[in-house]
Amino acid sequence: MAHLVCRCGYDMWNGESPNDIEFWVYSDKTMDEISMEDNIPFLSLHSKHDHNVWRCPKCGRLYVFSENGGTVPEHIYRLEE
Ligand SMILES: [Zn+2]
């Protein structure tokens, strides 16, 4: 569980499960690899993500974290439209 204060000031928190803050992103290649595995447990599926993304519900900014985790986002995207 963690907090991340968005640049707009909104305090995001991933402590509720499920939540609408945190997204797990898989590349097409990773999805192919996962689909080849038999009977993959749900928790193992989480560990195979390529990126972890937090979306601010107030302004729509996306905070993209690397597959290696960490507390500093690799990229921050602001909604244009
Ligand atoms: Zn925001």
CSV table of N, CA and C and ligand atoms in Angstrom, one decimal:
chain,number,residue,atom,x,y,z
A,1,MET,N,0.8,-1.2,0.0
A,1,MET,CA,0.0,0.0,0.0
A,1,MET,C,0.9,1.2,0.0
A,2,ALA,N,0.5,2.2,-0.8
A,2,ALA,CA,1.3,3.4,-0.9
A,2,ALA,C,0.4,4.6,-1.3
A,3,HIS,N,1.0,5.8,-1.0
A,3,HIS,CA,0.3,7.0,-1.4
A,3,HIS,C,1.2,7.7,-2.5
A,4,LEU,N,0.6,8.4,-3.4
A,4,LEU,CA,1.3,9.2,-4.4
A,4,LEU,C,0.5,10.5,-4.5
A,5,VAL,N,1.1,11.6,-4.3
A,5,VAL,CA,0.4,12.9,-4.4
A,5,VAL,C,0.7,13.3,-5.9
A,6,CYS,N,-0.4,13.4,-6.6
A,6,CYS,CA,-0.4,13.9,-8.0
A,6,CYS,C,0.1,15.3,-8.0
A,7,ARG,N,0.6,15.7,-9.2
A,7,ARG,CA,1.0,17.2,-9.4
A,7,ARG,C,-0.2,18.1,-9.2
A,8,CYS,N,-1.4,17.6,-9.4
A,8,CYS,CA,-2.6,18.5,-9.2
A,8,CYS,C,-3.0,18.6,-7.7
A,9,GLY,N,-2.3,17.8,-6.9
A,9,GLY,CA,-2.6,17.8,-5.5
A,9,GLY,C,-3.4,16.7,-4.9
A,10,TYR,N,-4.0,15.9,-5.8
A,10,TYR,CA,-4.9,14.7,-5.4
A,10,TYR,C,-4.0,13.7,-4.8
A,11,ASP,N,-4.4,13.2,-3.6
A,11,ASP,CA,-3.6,12.1,-2.9
A,11,ASP,C,-4.1,10.8,-3.3
A,12,MET,N,-3.4,10.1,-4.1
A,12,MET,CA,-3.8,8.7,-4.6
A,12,MET,C,-3.3,7.7,-3.6
A,13,TRP,N,-4.1,6.6,-3.5
A,13,TRP,CA,-3.8,5.6,-2.5
A,13,TRP,C,-4.2,4.2,-3.1
A,14,ASN,N,-3.3,3.3,-3.1
A,14,ASN,CA,-3.7,1.9,-3.6
A,14,ASN,C,-4.0,0.9,-2.6
A,15,GLY,N,-4.4,1.4,-1.4
A,15,GLY,CA,-4.7,0.5,-0.3
A,15,GLY,C,-5.9,-0.3,-0.4
A,16,GLU,N,-6.9,0.2,-1.1
A,16,GLU,CA,-8.1,-0.6,-1.3
A,16,GLU,C,-7.9,-1.6,-2.4
A,17,SER,N,-8.5,-2.8,-2.2
A,17,SER,CA,-8.4,-3.8,-3.3
A,17,SER,C,-9.7,-4.4,-3.5
A,18,PRO,N,-10.2,-4.3,-4.7
A,18,PRO,CA,-9.6,-3.6,-5.9
A,18,PRO,C,-9.8,-2.1,-5.8
A,19,ASN,N,-9.0,-1.4,-6.6
A,19,ASN,CA,-9.1,0.1,-6.7
A,19,ASN,C,-9.1,0.6,-8.1
A,20,ASP,N,-9.4,1.8,-8.3
A,20,ASP,CA,-9.4,2.4,-9.7
A,20,ASP,C,-8.2,3.3,-9.9
A,21,ILE,N,-7.2,3.2,-9.0
A,21,ILE,CA,-6.0,4.0,-9.1
A,21,ILE,C,-4.9,3.3,-9.9
A,22,GLU,N,-4.7,2.0,-9.6
A,22,GLU,CA,-3.6,1.3,-10.1
A,22,GLU,C,-3.9,0.3,-11.2
A,23,PHE,N,-3.1,0.3,-12.3
A,23,PHE,CA,-3.3,-0.5,-13.5
A,23,PHE,C,-2.0,-1.3,-13.7
A,24,TRP,N,-2.2,-2.5,-14.2
A,24,TRP,CA,-1.1,-3.4,-14.5
A,24,TRP,C,-1.1,-3.5,-16.0
A,25,VAL,N,0.1,-3.2,-16.6
A,25,VAL,CA,0.2,-3.2,-18.1
A,25,VAL,C,1.2,-4.3,-18.5
A,26,TYR,N,0.7,-5.0,-19.6
A,26,TYR,CA,1.4,-6.2,-20.1
A,26,TYR,C,1.6,-5.9,-21.6
A,27,SER,N,2.8,-6.1,-22.1
A,27,SER,CA,3.1,-6.0,-23.6
A,27,SER,C,2.4,-7.2,-24.3
A,28,ASP,N,2.3,-7.1,-25.6
A,28,ASP,CA,1.7,-8.2,-26.4
A,28,ASP,C,2.6,-9.4,-26.2
A,29,LYS,N,3.9,-9.2,-26.2
A,29,LYS,CA,4.9,-10.3,-26.1
A,29,LYS,C,4.7,-11.0,-24.8
A,30,THR,N,4.6,-10.2,-23.7
A,30,THR,CA,4.4,-10.8,-22.4
A,30,THR,C,3.1,-11.6,-22.3
A,31,MET,N,2.0,-11.0,-22.9
A,31,MET,CA,0.8,-11.7,-22.9
A,31,MET,C,0.9,-13.0,-23.7
A,32,ASP,N,1.6,-13.1,-24.8
A,32,ASP,CA,1.9,-14.3,-25.5
A,32,ASP,C,2.6,-15.3,-24.6
A,33,GLU,N,3.6,-14.9,-23.9
A,33,GLU,CA,4.3,-15.8,-23.0
A,33,GLU,C,3.4,-16.3,-21.9
A,34,ILE,N,2.6,-15.4,-21.3
A,34,ILE,CA,1.7,-15.8,-20.2
A,34,ILE,C,0.7,-16.8,-20.8
A,35,SER,N,0.2,-16.6,-22.0
A,35,SER,CA,-0.8,-17.5,-22.5
A,35,SER,C,-0.3,-18.9,-22.8
A,36,MET,N,1.1,-19.0,-22.9
A,36,MET,CA,1.7,-20.3,-23.1
A,36,MET,C,1.8,-21.1,-21.8
A,37,GLU,N,1.7,-20.4,-20.7
A,37,GLU,CA,1.8,-21.1,-19.4
A,37,GLU,C,0.4,-21.7,-19.1
A,38,ASP,N,0.5,-22.9,-18.5
A,38,ASP,CA,-0.7,-23.6,-18.0
A,38,ASP,C,-1.1,-23.2,-16.6
A,39,ASN,N,-2.3,-22.9,-16.4
A,39,ASN,CA,-2.9,-22.7,-15.1
A,39,ASN,C,-2.0,-21.7,-14.2
A,40,ILE,N,-1.8,-20.5,-14.7
A,40,ILE,CA,-1.0,-19.6,-14.0
A,40,ILE,C,-1.8,-19.0,-12.8
A,41,PRO,N,-1.3,-19.0,-11.6
A,41,PRO,CA,-2.0,-18.4,-10.4
A,41,PRO,C,-2.1,-16.9,-10.6
A,42,PHE,N,-3.2,-16.4,-10.0
A,42,PHE,CA,-3.5,-14.9,-10.1
A,42,PHE,C,-2.3,-14.1,-9.6
A,43,LEU,N,-1.8,-14.4,-8.5
A,43,LEU,CA,-0.7,-13.6,-7.9
A,43,LEU,C,0.6,-13.7,-8.8
A,44,SER,N,0.8,-14.8,-9.5
A,44,SER,CA,2.0,-14.8,-10.4
A,44,SER,C,1.7,-13.9,-11.6
A,45,LEU,N,0.5,-13.8,-12.0
A,45,LEU,CA,0.2,-12.9,-13.1
A,45,LEU,C,0.6,-11.5,-12.8
A,46,HIS,N,0.3,-11.0,-11.6
A,46,HIS,CA,0.7,-9.7,-11.2
A,46,HIS,C,2.2,-9.4,-11.3
A,47,SER,N,3.0,-10.5,-11.0
A,47,SER,CA,4.5,-10.3,-11.0
A,47,SER,C,5.0,-10.3,-12.4
A,48,LYS,N,4.2,-10.6,-13.4
A,48,LYS,CA,4.7,-10.6,-14.8
A,48,LYS,C,4.5,-9.3,-15.5
A,49,HIS,N,3.9,-8.3,-14.9
A,49,HIS,CA,3.6,-7.1,-15.6
A,49,HIS,C,4.9,-6.4,-16.1
A,50,ASP,N,4.7,-5.6,-17.2
A,50,ASP,CA,5.8,-4.8,-17.8
A,50,ASP,C,5.8,-3.5,-17.1
A,51,HIS,N,4.7,-2.9,-16.8
A,51,HIS,CA,4.6,-1.6,-16.2
A,51,HIS,C,3.5,-1.6,-15.2
A,52,ASN,N,3.6,-0.7,-14.2
A,52,ASN,CA,2.6,-0.4,-13.2
A,52,ASN,C,2.2,1.0,-13.4
A,53,VAL,N,0.9,1.3,-13.6
A,53,VAL,CA,0.5,2.7,-13.9
A,53,VAL,C,-0.5,3.1,-12.9
A,54,TRP,N,-0.3,4.3,-12.4
A,54,TRP,CA,-1.3,4.9,-11.5
A,54,TRP,C,-2.0,6.1,-12.3
A,55,ARG,N,-3.3,6.1,-12.2
A,55,ARG,CA,-4.1,7.2,-12.9
A,55,ARG,C,-4.8,8.0,-11.9
A,56,CYS,N,-4.5,9.3,-12.0
A,56,CYS,CA,-5.2,10.3,-11.1
A,56,CYS,C,-6.6,10.4,-11.5
A,57,PRO,N,-7.6,10.2,-10.6
A,57,PRO,CA,-9.0,10.3,-11.0
A,57,PRO,C,-9.5,11.8,-11.1
A,58,LYS,N,-8.7,12.7,-10.6
A,58,LYS,CA,-9.0,14.1,-10.7
A,58,LYS,C,-8.6,14.8,-12.0
A,59,CYS,N,-7.4,14.5,-12.4
A,59,CYS,CA,-6.9,15.2,-13.6
A,59,CYS,C,-6.5,14.3,-14.8
A,60,GLY,N,-6.5,13.0,-14.5
A,60,GLY,CA,-6.2,12.0,-15.6
A,60,GLY,C,-4.7,11.7,-15.8
A,61,ARG,N,-3.8,12.4,-15.1
A,61,ARG,CA,-2.4,12.1,-15.3
A,61,ARG,C,-2.1,10.6,-15.1
A,62,LEU,N,-1.1,10.1,-15.9
A,62,LEU,CA,-0.7,8.8,-15.7
A,62,LEU,C,0.7,8.8,-15.2
A,63,TYR,N,1.0,8.0,-14.2
A,63,TYR,CA,2.3,7.8,-13.6
A,63,TYR,C,2.8,6.4,-13.9
A,64,VAL,N,3.8,6.2,-14.8
A,64,VAL,CA,4.2,4.9,-15.2
A,64,VAL,C,5.5,4.5,-14.5
A,65,PHE,N,5.4,3.4,-13.8
A,65,PHE,CA,6.5,2.8,-13.1
A,65,PHE,C,7.1,1.6,-13.9
A,66,SER,N,8.4,1.4,-13.7
A,66,SER,CA,9.1,0.3,-14.5
A,66,SER,C,8.7,-1.0,-13.9
A,67,GLU,N,9.0,-2.1,-14.6
A,67,GLU,CA,8.7,-3.4,-14.2
A,67,GLU,C,9.5,-3.8,-12.9
A,68,ASN,N,10.5,-3.1,-12.7
A,68,ASN,CA,11.3,-3.4,-11.5
A,68,ASN,C,10.8,-2.7,-10.2
A,69,GLY,N,9.7,-2.0,-10.4
A,69,GLY,CA,9.1,-1.3,-9.2
A,69,GLY,C,9.8,0.0,-8.9
A,70,GLY,N,9.9,0.3,-7.7
A,70,GLY,CA,10.5,1.6,-7.3
A,70,GLY,C,9.4,2.6,-7.0
A,71,THR,N,9.8,3.7,-6.4
A,71,THR,CA,8.8,4.7,-5.9
A,71,THR,C,8.8,5.9,-6.8
A,72,VAL,N,9.7,6.0,-7.8
A,72,VAL,CA,9.8,7.1,-8.7
A,72,VAL,C,9.3,6.7,-10.1
A,73,PRO,N,8.3,7.4,-10.6
A,73,PRO,CA,7.8,7.0,-11.9
A,73,PRO,C,8.9,7.2,-13.0
A,74,GLU,N,8.9,6.3,-14.0
A,74,GLU,CA,9.7,6.5,-15.2
A,74,GLU,C,9.2,7.6,-16.1
A,75,HIS,N,7.9,7.7,-16.2
A,75,HIS,CA,7.3,8.7,-17.1
A,75,HIS,C,6.0,9.2,-16.4
A,76,ILE,N,5.7,10.5,-16.7
A,76,ILE,CA,4.4,11.1,-16.3
A,76,ILE,C,3.8,11.7,-17.5
A,77,TYR,N,2.5,11.3,-17.7
A,77,TYR,CA,1.8,11.8,-18.9
A,77,TYR,C,0.6,12.6,-18.4
A,78,ARG,N,0.4,13.8,-19.0
A,78,ARG,CA,-0.7,14.6,-18.7
A,78,ARG,C,-1.7,14.6,-19.9
A,79,LEU,N,-3.0,14.5,-19.5
A,79,LEU,CA,-4.0,14.4,-20.5
A,79,LEU,C,-4.1,15.7,-21.3
A,80,GLU,N,-4.1,15.5,-22.7
A,80,GLU,CA,-4.2,16.7,-23.5
A,80,GLU,C,-5.7,17.0,-23.8
A,81,GLU,N,-6.5,16.0,-24.0
A,81,GLU,CA,-7.9,16.3,-24.3
A,81,GLU,C,-8.8,15.4,-23.4
B,1,ZN,ZN,-4.1,14.7,-10.7
